[in-house]
Amino acid sequence: MDGRDLVRSMKAVGSAGAAHGLRTVRAAWRRRRADAAGLPPRGAERARVPGPMREVEPGPGGGIVRFDRSELRILVAVNGAVFWGWDGAGPEPSYALAGRCPEPDPRAVLEPDKDGGWRVVAERATVAVSRHGAIEVRTPGGVVLRRELPPRWWEPVGGGRARWTQRSEVPADARFFGLGGRSSGPRLREGTYRLWNGAAAPGADGGEDRSSVTMPVQLVVADAGTHLVFHDSPWDGTVALREGEEGAGSGHDRPGRSVLRMEGGPLRCWVAVGTPARVLLAWASLTGAPALPPAWALGHQHVRSGSGDEQGVRRVVAGFLERDLPLDAVHLGAGHLDGGQVFTVDEERFPKPAVLAEELRRDGVRLVSVVDPAVPAVPGNAVYDGGTGEDVFVRDASGPVVRGVARPGEVVFPDFTRARVREWWGGWYEERLGRGFAGFWHDLDEPTSFAAFGEPTLPRSARHSLEGRGGDHREAHNVYALCMARAGFEGLRALAPGERPFVLSRSGWAGMQRYGGVWAGDVGGGWPGLRASLALVTGLGLCGVPYAGPDVGGAGGCPSPELYLRWLQLAAHLPLFRTRGRREAGGGEPWGFGAEVLEHTRVVLDGRRRLLPYFVTLAHLARRTGAPYVRPLWWSNPEERALRDCEDAFLLGDCLLVAPVLDPGADRRAVQLPRGRWYDTATERAYEGPAQVLVEAPVARIPVFARAGAVIPVRGEDGGTVLEVWAPARGRTGGGLVVPDAGDGWEEPEIERYGSRWEGRRVVVERQGEDGVCEPSRPVRVRGLEAERSART
């Protein structure tokens, strides 16, 4: 903890109430004293570099390269990903990996390279090591995609954890993406980004780019190719990025640079090379397939803010249903809990939550409950008493249980980095299921303080199991929420094995997609928050977390009617579609913004429901391939520089291009189209790409384009699935995929493949299978025919 921690804690005295604020300040002082006593001073340090190369030892998939003062292990896995680790670091143990490290590729061998170096040649990349420890990642054709300079360690003279720095260079034309969810993204420009899960204060719309989901994952796109690099250390650190500059033919290009500084942990790295789709597939095979959300979780969800009661929830749901506004789930925040106590419903205001849940389910609406990791330190509380008896709470370096401050006051925290604690915590979800809740969203799971928002509640010296290895909060902080999500997911699978768990996390780390999705709880309000929402979801998808979304209107904000509607229009095309009611006049529900906004809202919500079969298909494809639902425009054409620089539009799967309105007062906007023919879905006018076009964007809608030839599953008027086919250009074919979802269980449905083509004067749609082609069994609606006829004439 530093001085900023104390300053923010002092501000909490006025913002969170005097008594609560004073507890926060005292907790901050306790953290400072605990760290002073529990963390050894670093003292004098000495720098170390690998030194000159001495010998090599070939092995399966690569081998070991020894230097005077370090050694490097290189491994090419069967999935094409490349691993290297310094000072004996191996791929395991790792919170990022899904199970064991993949087997080595027997075809990859360590062989001599030029200038006395060595290299490992694989199918998709060549990794070369120089005599002094620089590492180059090259394409099969020999073009350098990334050059890692020899690393440098700073080691305490008296022993202890070493800090380290890794400097890297990328081509001058390269663009950086990733690092988890970044509000300044998705393209990451020059700046320093901290790798420490936190959160900006609600309503913040600028300044420090703090994120609740940070990952040392970079996706780098250049003319020569795309690569993903992951430095597998969860310790606190920073990444300083600087894009390169091309010499305009002079030959004096300035490469792009990345400087990674970590306060500890192993220096180990994974790299995947290939097309964006192939890179994300390799990443998913390493870190795990994304969890498949239940079908209802792809619809419209609404957060009920404030304390309220059962009747208030009924009134809100009735308000949606009476106005013909589709609603699939209602989320209850901490106000439905008894004094904020975890897993304890306030029975005065919610006397029969199971009855409430059953009533809502008959109308197609599920109940979702918030869950915080903070357990009130109050004897008599069942979770606290049970946890104390099981010895599950985090302790400090001297032995006592660490106490922090959160919503309910003084709290303690389970150590989710211990397997038996995760099992114990997962069992508590039985109480929630018994009350009728169908899903769960984890809040303040960084963990952070609610009063001094974004500040840590556990001292860095707090002790954690780390799966039996032992360590402190410096190593556990970034993976804490990941382990909490795992506890919830595995607990729900054991308690309700026939249903897919629904777990949302505010925080997390690499591999969190295995257990659920992310709600971007720290997105600020205002128009900057709207733009940040798109950046966060896109960035998370490129880091392997496809199911994500913001709260419409931002955290703690009170949007204008125009901003609310534009935010709603964007969010309706994101995987997690969640609106939020507030306690201001009108309650923050759509009807509180006036009749005009209400009518436009109905169109938006109906449009989302119409696209549900498409979202279900994208969810199944994300699980099987790792491809995100929301993709940057360069996804299929990373060599197109104009697309790499476009951040205000995105692809929704392969078939749709969405161009949200991100500025106030706009009624038209410029849209960069990738190559091929695109149809404006509202007017059915056709445009030829690559091009930048100016299109209408009235307040009632945002521009959405369909790719020519696309076959898109949509919801018909009878509730069944209809194939909406956009006419291919003459002389070309198209197609699409449909993955039906029979329910919320674990069945793996068959992928239906469809093709579209011209036959004479009509568009033919055929289902393609192993036995040939046949007529589709689903209704077909062809669109764009008038535009095609106009194009021919």
JSON list of C-alpha atoms in Angstrom, two decimals, residues 104-282:
[
{"chain": "A", "resi": 104, "resn": "PRO", "atom": "CA", "xyz": [5.56, -31.73, -27.37]},
{"chain": "A", "resi": 105, "resn": "ASP", "atom": "CA", "xyz": [5.53, -31.81, -31.15]},
{"chain": "A", "resi": 106, "resn": "PRO", "atom": "CA", "xyz": [7.92, -34.63, -32.16]},
{"chain": "A", "resi": 107, "resn": "ARG", "atom": "CA", "xyz": [8.59, -32.92, -35.50]},
{"chain": "A", "resi": 108, "resn": "ALA", "atom": "CA", "xyz": [10.14, -29.83, -33.85]},
{"chain": "A", "resi": 109, "resn": "VAL", "atom": "CA", "xyz": [13.88, -30.11, -33.30]},
{"chain": "A", "resi": 110, "resn": "LEU", "atom": "CA", "xyz": [16.61, -27.84, -31.96]},
{"chain": "A", "resi": 111, "resn": "GLU", "atom": "CA", "xyz": [19.20, -27.17, -34.66]},
{"chain": "A", "resi": 112, "resn": "PRO", "atom": "CA", "xyz": [22.06, -24.71, -35.32]},
{"chain": "A", "resi": 113, "resn": "ASP", "atom": "CA", "xyz": [21.19, -21.28, -36.68]},
{"chain": "A", "resi": 114, "resn": "LYS", "atom": "CA", "xyz": [23.33, -18.50, -38.15]},
{"chain": "A", "resi": 115, "resn": "ASP", "atom": "CA", "xyz": [25.91, -16.54, -36.12]},
{"chain": "A", "resi": 116, "resn": "GLY", "atom": "CA", "xyz": [26.35, -19.27, -33.54]},
{"chain": "A", "resi": 117, "resn": "GLY", "atom": "CA", "xyz": [22.72, -19.29, -32.42]},
{"chain": "A", "resi": 118, "resn": "TRP", "atom": "CA", "xyz": [20.19, -22.11, -32.37]},
{"chain": "A", "resi": 119, "resn": "ARG", "atom": "CA", "xyz": [16.61, -22.46, -33.55]},
{"chain": "A", "resi": 120, "resn": "VAL", "atom": "CA", "xyz": [13.53, -24.65, -33.32]},
{"chain": "A", "resi": 121, "resn": "VAL", "atom": "CA", "xyz": [11.65, -25.03, -36.59]},
{"chain": "A", "resi": 122, "resn": "ALA", "atom": "CA", "xyz": [7.93, -25.78, -36.33]},
{"chain": "A", "resi": 123, "resn": "GLU", "atom": "CA", "xyz": [5.09, -25.89, -38.83]},
{"chain": "A", "resi": 124, "resn": "ARG", "atom": "CA", "xyz": [3.79, -22.38, -38.10]},
{"chain": "A", "resi": 125, "resn": "ALA", "atom": "CA", "xyz": [6.81, -20.58, -36.68]},
{"chain": "A", "resi": 126, "resn": "THR", "atom": "CA", "xyz": [10.56, -20.68, -36.17]},
{"chain": "A", "resi": 127, "resn": "VAL", "atom": "CA", "xyz": [11.99, -19.67, -32.80]},
{"chain": "A", "resi": 128, "resn": "ALA", "atom": "CA", "xyz": [15.64, -18.60, -32.93]},
{"chain": "A", "resi": 129, "resn": "VAL", "atom": "CA", "xyz": [17.92, -17.97, -29.93]},
{"chain": "A", "resi": 130, "resn": "SER", "atom": "CA", "xyz": [21.01, -15.81, -30.25]},
{"chain": "A", "resi": 131, "resn": "ARG", "atom": "CA", "xyz": [24.33, -16.36, -28.48]},
{"chain": "A", "resi": 132, "resn": "HIS", "atom": "CA", "xyz": [23.39, -13.84, -25.76]},
{"chain": "A", "resi": 133, "resn": "GLY", "atom": "CA", "xyz": [19.77, -14.84, -25.17]},
{"chain": "A", "resi": 134, "resn": "ALA", "atom": "CA", "xyz": [17.72, -12.79, -27.62]},
{"chain": "A", "resi": 135, "resn": "ILE", "atom": "CA", "xyz": [14.73, -14.73, -28.98]},
{"chain": "A", "resi": 136, "resn": "GLU", "atom": "CA", "xyz": [13.19, -14.18, -32.40]},
{"chain": "A", "resi": 137, "resn": "VAL", "atom": "CA", "xyz": [9.80, -15.47, -33.51]},
{"chain": "A", "resi": 138, "resn": "ARG", "atom": "CA", "xyz": [9.78, -15.82, -37.29]},
{"chain": "A", "resi": 139, "resn": "THR", "atom": "CA", "xyz": [7.22, -16.83, -39.87]},
{"chain": "A", "resi": 140, "resn": "PRO", "atom": "CA", "xyz": [7.88, -20.03, -41.85]},
{"chain": "A", "resi": 141, "resn": "GLY", "atom": "CA", "xyz": [9.26, -17.72, -44.55]},
{"chain": "A", "resi": 142, "resn": "GLY", "atom": "CA", "xyz": [11.80, -16.20, -42.16]},
{"chain": "A", "resi": 143, "resn": "VAL", "atom": "CA", "xyz": [10.17, -12.80, -41.48]},
{"chain": "A", "resi": 144, "resn": "VAL", "atom": "CA", "xyz": [10.64, -11.66, -37.87]},
{"chain": "A", "resi": 145, "resn": "LEU", "atom": "CA", "xyz": [7.34, -11.11, -36.03]},
{"chain": "A", "resi": 146, "resn": "ARG", "atom": "CA", "xyz": [8.80, -10.45, -32.59]},
{"chain": "A", "resi": 147, "resn": "ARG", "atom": "CA", "xyz": [12.27, -10.08, -31.10]},
{"chain": "A", "resi": 148, "resn": "GLU", "atom": "CA", "xyz": [12.69, -10.55, -27.36]},
{"chain": "A", "resi": 149, "resn": "LEU", "atom": "CA", "xyz": [15.90, -8.91, -26.17]},
{"chain": "A", "resi": 150, "resn": "PRO", "atom": "CA", "xyz": [17.91, -10.73, -23.48]},
{"chain": "A", "resi": 151, "resn": "PRO", "atom": "CA", "xyz": [15.93, -10.44, -20.23]},
{"chain": "A", "resi": 152, "resn": "ARG", "atom": "CA", "xyz": [17.26, -8.74, -17.12]},
{"chain": "A", "resi": 153, "resn": "TRP", "atom": "CA", "xyz": [16.68, -9.76, -13.51]},
{"chain": "A", "resi": 154, "resn": "TRP", "atom": "CA", "xyz": [17.12, -7.67, -10.33]},
{"chain": "A", "resi": 155, "resn": "GLU", "atom": "CA", "xyz": [17.86, -10.02, -7.48]},
{"chain": "A", "resi": 156, "resn": "PRO", "atom": "CA", "xyz": [18.03, -9.07, -3.77]},
{"chain": "A", "resi": 157, "resn": "VAL", "atom": "CA", "xyz": [21.59, -9.53, -2.54]},
{"chain": "A", "resi": 158, "resn": "GLY", "atom": "CA", "xyz": [20.28, -11.32, 0.52]},
{"chain": "A", "resi": 159, "resn": "GLY", "atom": "CA", "xyz": [18.07, -13.65, -1.52]},
{"chain": "A", "resi": 160, "resn": "GLY", "atom": "CA", "xyz": [14.38, -13.56, -2.38]},
{"chain": "A", "resi": 161, "resn": "ARG", "atom": "CA", "xyz": [12.12, -13.03, -5.35]},
{"chain": "A", "resi": 162, "resn": "ALA", "atom": "CA", "xyz": [13.70, -11.38, -8.37]},
{"chain": "A", "resi": 163, "resn": "ARG", "atom": "CA", "xyz": [12.09, -8.65, -10.37]},
{"chain": "A", "resi": 164, "resn": "TRP", "atom": "CA", "xyz": [12.53, -8.89, -14.11]},
{"chain": "A", "resi": 165, "resn": "THR", "atom": "CA", "xyz": [12.16, -6.95, -17.32]},
{"chain": "A", "resi": 166, "resn": "GLN", "atom": "CA", "xyz": [11.54, -8.22, -20.83]},
{"chain": "A", "resi": 167, "resn": "ARG", "atom": "CA", "xyz": [12.02, -5.81, -23.73]},
{"chain": "A", "resi": 168, "resn": "SER", "atom": "CA", "xyz": [10.55, -6.74, -27.09]},
{"chain": "A", "resi": 169, "resn": "GLU", "atom": "CA", "xyz": [10.45, -5.35, -30.62]},
{"chain": "A", "resi": 170, "resn": "VAL", "atom": "CA", "xyz": [7.77, -5.86, -33.28]},
{"chain": "A", "resi": 171, "resn": "PRO", "atom": "CA", "xyz": [7.53, -4.65, -36.91]},
{"chain": "A", "resi": 172, "resn": "ALA", "atom": "CA", "xyz": [7.07, -0.93, -37.49]},
{"chain": "A", "resi": 173, "resn": "ASP", "atom": "CA", "xyz": [3.58, -1.43, -38.91]},
{"chain": "A", "resi": 174, "resn": "ALA", "atom": "CA", "xyz": [2.37, -3.66, -36.04]},
{"chain": "A", "resi": 175, "resn": "ARG", "atom": "CA", "xyz": [-0.61, -2.80, -33.85]},
{"chain": "A", "resi": 176, "resn": "PHE", "atom": "CA", "xyz": [-1.05, -3.97, -30.25]},
{"chain": "A", "resi": 177, "resn": "PHE", "atom": "CA", "xyz": [-4.30, -5.41, -28.84]},
{"chain": "A", "resi": 178, "resn": "GLY", "atom": "CA", "xyz": [-5.22, -7.31, -25.69]},
{"chain": "A", "resi": 179, "resn": "LEU", "atom": "CA", "xyz": [-3.99, -6.95, -22.07]},
{"chain": "A", "resi": 180, "resn": "GLY", "atom": "CA", "xyz": [-7.46, -7.99, -20.91]},
{"chain": "A", "resi": 181, "resn": "GLY", "atom": "CA", "xyz": [-10.26, -5.45, -21.02]},
{"chain": "A", "resi": 182, "resn": "ARG", "atom": "CA", "xyz": [-8.91, -1.93, -21.54]},
{"chain": "A", "resi": 183, "resn": "SER", "atom": "CA", "xyz": [-11.19, 1.08, -21.81]},
{"chain": "A", "resi": 184, "resn": "SER", "atom": "CA", "xyz": [-8.62, 2.88, -23.98]},
{"chain": "A", "resi": 185, "resn": "GLY", "atom": "CA", "xyz": [-8.52, -0.01, -26.48]},
{"chain": "A", "resi": 186, "resn": "PRO", "atom": "CA", "xyz": [-9.10, -2.13, -28.33]},
{"chain": "A", "resi": 187, "resn": "ARG", "atom": "CA", "xyz": [-6.00, -0.89, -30.15]},
{"chain": "A", "resi": 188, "resn": "LEU", "atom": "CA", "xyz": [-3.41, -0.12, -27.49]},
{"chain": "A", "resi": 189, "resn": "ARG", "atom": "CA", "xyz": [-1.39, 2.97, -28.26]},
{"chain": "A", "resi": 190, "resn": "GLU", "atom": "CA", "xyz": [1.66, 4.43, -26.58]},
{"chain": "A", "resi": 191, "resn": "GLY", "atom": "CA", "xyz": [1.35, 4.28, -22.82]},
{"chain": "A", "resi": 192, "resn": "THR", "atom": "CA", "xyz": [1.98, 2.26, -19.69]},
{"chain": "A", "resi": 193, "resn": "TYR", "atom": "CA", "xyz": [-0.63, -0.28, -18.61]},
{"chain": "A", "resi": 194, "resn": "ARG", "atom": "CA", "xyz": [-0.68, -1.77, -15.14]},
{"chain": "A", "resi": 195, "resn": "LEU", "atom": "CA", "xyz": [-1.21, -5.52, -14.72]},
{"chain": "A", "resi": 196, "resn": "TRP", "atom": "CA", "xyz": [-3.02, -5.42, -11.37]},
{"chain": "A", "resi": 197, "resn": "ASN", "atom": "CA", "xyz": [-6.74, -6.08, -11.12]},
{"chain": "A", "resi": 198, "resn": "GLY", "atom": "CA", "xyz": [-8.54, -3.06, -9.77]},
{"chain": "A", "resi": 199, "resn": "ALA", "atom": "CA", "xyz": [-11.37, -0.77, -10.71]},
{"chain": "A", "resi": 200, "resn": "ALA", "atom": "CA", "xyz": [-11.93, 2.87, -11.45]},
{"chain": "A", "resi": 201, "resn": "ALA", "atom": "CA", "xyz": [-14.41, 4.71, -9.27]},
{"chain": "A", "resi": 202, "resn": "PRO", "atom": "CA", "xyz": [-18.01, 4.51, -10.57]},
{"chain": "A", "resi": 203, "resn": "GLY", "atom": "CA", "xyz": [-18.66, 7.26, -13.03]},
{"chain": "A", "resi": 204, "resn": "ALA", "atom": "CA", "xyz": [-15.00, 7.77, -13.89]},
{"chain": "A", "resi": 205, "resn": "ASP", "atom": "CA", "xyz": [-14.68, 8.63, -17.54]},
{"chain": "A", "resi": 206, "resn": "GLY", "atom": "CA", "xyz": [-11.01, 9.24, -18.06]},
{"chain": "A", "resi": 207, "resn": "GLY", "atom": "CA", "xyz": [-7.59, 9.36, -16.51]},
{"chain": "A", "resi": 208, "resn": "GLU", "atom": "CA", "xyz": [-5.91, 6.18, -15.35]},
{"chain": "A", "resi": 209, "resn": "ASP", "atom": "CA", "xyz": [-6.80, 3.14, -17.44]},
{"chain": "A", "resi": 210, "resn": "ARG", "atom": "CA", "xyz": [-7.43, 0.79, -14.54]},
{"chain": "A", "resi": 211, "resn": "SER", "atom": "CA", "xyz": [-9.09, -2.50, -15.35]},
{"chain": "A", "resi": 212, "resn": "SER", "atom": "CA", "xyz": [-10.75, -5.20, -13.30]},
{"chain": "A", "resi": 213, "resn": "VAL", "atom": "CA", "xyz": [-9.53, -7.84, -15.78]},
{"chain": "A", "resi": 214, "resn": "THR", "atom": "CA", "xyz": [-5.85, -7.62, -16.62]},
{"chain": "A", "resi": 215, "resn": "MET", "atom": "CA", "xyz": [-3.79, -10.21, -18.46]},
{"chain": "A", "resi": 216, "resn": "PRO", "atom": "CA", "xyz": [-0.22, -10.13, -19.80]},
{"chain": "A", "resi": 217, "resn": "VAL", "atom": "CA", "xyz": [-1.64, -11.20, -23.18]},
{"chain": "A", "resi": 218, "resn": "GLN", "atom": "CA", "xyz": [-0.75, -9.26, -26.32]},
{"chain": "A", "resi": 219, "resn": "LEU", "atom": "CA", "xyz": [-2.26, -9.90, -29.73]},
{"chain": "A", "resi": 220, "resn": "VAL", "atom": "CA", "xyz": [-0.01, -8.22, -32.29]},
{"chain": "A", "resi": 221, "resn": "VAL", "atom": "CA", "xyz": [-1.16, -7.70, -35.88]},
{"chain": "A", "resi": 222, "resn": "ALA", "atom": "CA", "xyz": [1.29, -6.77, -38.65]},
{"chain": "A", "resi": 223, "resn": "ASP", "atom": "CA", "xyz": [1.60, -7.13, -42.41]},
{"chain": "A", "resi": 224, "resn": "ALA", "atom": "CA", "xyz": [3.83, -10.16, -41.96]},
{"chain": "A", "resi": 225, "resn": "GLY", "atom": "CA", "xyz": [1.40, -12.00, -39.71]},
{"chain": "A", "resi": 226, "resn": "THR", "atom": "CA", "xyz": [-0.45, -12.17, -36.41]},
{"chain": "A", "resi": 227, "resn": "HIS", "atom": "CA", "xyz": [0.88, -13.54, -33.14]},
{"chain": "A", "resi": 228, "resn": "LEU", "atom": "CA", "xyz": [-0.29, -13.85, -29.55]},
{"chain": "A", "resi": 229, "resn": "VAL", "atom": "CA", "xyz": [2.20, -13.70, -26.68]},
{"chain": "A", "resi": 230, "resn": "PHE", "atom": "CA", "xyz": [1.38, -14.53, -23.05]},
{"chain": "A", "resi": 231, "resn": "HIS", "atom": "CA", "xyz": [3.87, -14.02, -20.21]},
{"chain": "A", "resi": 232, "resn": "ASP", "atom": "CA", "xyz": [2.59, -16.42, -17.58]},
{"chain": "A", "resi": 233, "resn": "SER", "atom": "CA", "xyz": [3.15, -14.56, -14.31]},
{"chain": "A", "resi": 234, "resn": "PRO", "atom": "CA", "xyz": [0.24, -13.21, -12.24]},
{"chain": "A", "resi": 235, "resn": "TRP", "atom": "CA", "xyz": [2.43, -10.81, -10.23]},
{"chain": "A", "resi": 236, "resn": "ASP", "atom": "CA", "xyz": [1.99, -7.05, -10.26]},
{"chain": "A", "resi": 237, "resn": "GLY", "atom": "CA", "xyz": [3.61, -5.44, -13.24]},
{"chain": "A", "resi": 238, "resn": "THR", "atom": "CA", "xyz": [3.40, -2.94, -16.06]},
{"chain": "A", "resi": 239, "resn": "VAL", "atom": "CA", "xyz": [3.56, -3.04, -19.84]},
{"chain": "A", "resi": 240, "resn": "ALA", "atom": "CA", "xyz": [4.87, 0.01, -21.66]},
{"chain": "A", "resi": 241, "resn": "LEU", "atom": "CA", "xyz": [3.89, 0.01, -25.33]},
{"chain": "A", "resi": 242, "resn": "ARG", "atom": "CA", "xyz": [5.02, 2.19, -28.20]},
{"chain": "A", "resi": 243, "resn": "GLU", "atom": "CA", "xyz": [3.90, 1.69, -31.78]},
{"chain": "A", "resi": 244, "resn": "GLY", "atom": "CA", "xyz": [6.59, 1.82, -34.44]},
{"chain": "A", "resi": 245, "resn": "GLU", "atom": "CA", "xyz": [7.06, 4.23, -37.32]},
{"chain": "A", "resi": 246, "resn": "GLU", "atom": "CA", "xyz": [7.77, 3.31, -40.90]},
{"chain": "A", "resi": 247, "resn": "GLY", "atom": "CA", "xyz": [10.51, 5.10, -42.80]},
{"chain": "A", "resi": 248, "resn": "ALA", "atom": "CA", "xyz": [8.36, 5.74, -45.87]},
{"chain": "A", "resi": 249, "resn": "GLY", "atom": "CA", "xyz": [10.75, 3.83, -48.10]},
{"chain": "A", "resi": 250, "resn": "SER", "atom": "CA", "xyz": [13.95, 5.16, -46.54]},
{"chain": "A", "resi": 251, "resn": "GLY", "atom": "CA", "xyz": [14.64, 1.84, -44.85]},
{"chain": "A", "resi": 252, "resn": "HIS", "atom": "CA", "xyz": [14.91, 3.52, -41.45]},
{"chain": "A", "resi": 253, "resn": "ASP", "atom": "CA", "xyz": [11.88, 1.99, -39.76]},
{"chain": "A", "resi": 254, "resn": "ARG", "atom": "CA", "xyz": [11.47, 2.39, -36.03]},
{"chain": "A", "resi": 255, "resn": "PRO", "atom": "CA", "xyz": [10.16, -0.89, -34.59]},
{"chain": "A", "resi": 256, "resn": "GLY", "atom": "CA", "xyz": [7.31, -1.04, -32.15]},
{"chain": "A", "resi": 257, "resn": "ARG", "atom": "CA", "xyz": [8.33, -1.76, -28.59]},
{"chain": "A", "resi": 258, "resn": "SER", "atom": "CA", "xyz": [6.96, -3.49, -25.54]},
{"chain": "A", "resi": 259, "resn": "VAL", "atom": "CA", "xyz": [8.64, -3.32, -22.13]},
{"chain": "A", "resi": 260, "resn": "LEU", "atom": "CA", "xyz": [7.22, -5.74, -19.55]},
{"chain": "A", "resi": 261, "resn": "ARG", "atom": "CA", "xyz": [8.26, -5.21, -15.93]},
{"chain": "A", "resi": 262, "resn": "MET", "atom": "CA", "xyz": [7.14, -7.77, -13.36]},
{"chain": "A", "resi": 263, "resn": "GLU", "atom": "CA", "xyz": [7.64, -7.65, -9.59]},
{"chain": "A", "resi": 264, "resn": "GLY", "atom": "CA", "xyz": [8.13, -11.40, -9.37]},
{"chain": "A", "resi": 265, "resn": "GLY", "atom": "CA", "xyz": [7.11, -14.78, -10.66]},
{"chain": "A", "resi": 266, "resn": "PRO", "atom": "CA", "xyz": [8.67, -16.98, -13.33]},
{"chain": "A", "resi": 267, "resn": "LEU", "atom": "CA", "xyz": [9.79, -15.54, -16.64]},
{"chain": "A", "resi": 268, "resn": "ARG", "atom": "CA", "xyz": [7.96, -17.86, -18.99]},
{"chain": "A", "resi": 269, "resn": "CYS", "atom": "CA", "xyz": [6.05, -17.25, -22.16]},
{"chain": "A", "resi": 270, "resn": "TRP", "atom": "CA", "xyz": [3.68, -18.82, -24.69]},
{"chain": "A", "resi": 271, "resn": "VAL", "atom": "CA", "xyz": [3.49, -17.68, -28.32]},
{"chain": "A", "resi": 272, "resn": "ALA", "atom": "CA", "xyz": [1.02, -18.65, -31.05]},
{"chain": "A", "resi": 273, "resn": "VAL", "atom": "CA", "xyz": [1.42, -17.62, -34.69]},
{"chain": "A", "resi": 274, "resn": "GLY", "atom": "CA", "xyz": [-1.03, -17.69, -37.60]},
{"chain": "A", "resi": 275, "resn": "THR", "atom": "CA", "xyz": [-4.30, -16.11, -38.68]},
{"chain": "A", "resi": 276, "resn": "PRO", "atom": "CA", "xyz": [-6.34, -14.51, -35.89]},
{"chain": "A", "resi": 277, "resn": "ALA", "atom": "CA", "xyz": [-8.73, -17.46, -35.92]},
{"chain": "A", "resi": 278, "resn": "ARG", "atom": "CA", "xyz": [-5.90, -19.99, -35.70]},
{"chain": "A", "resi": 279, "resn": "VAL", "atom": "CA", "xyz": [-4.18, -18.03, -32.93]},
{"chain": "A", "resi": 280, "resn": "LEU", "atom": "CA", "xyz": [-7.35, -17.91, -30.80]},
{"chain": "A", "resi": 281, "resn": "LEU", "atom": "CA", "xyz": [-7.94, -21.62, -31.43]},
{"chain": "A", "resi": 282, "resn": "ALA", "atom": "CA", "xyz": [-4.44, -22.41, -30.13]}
]
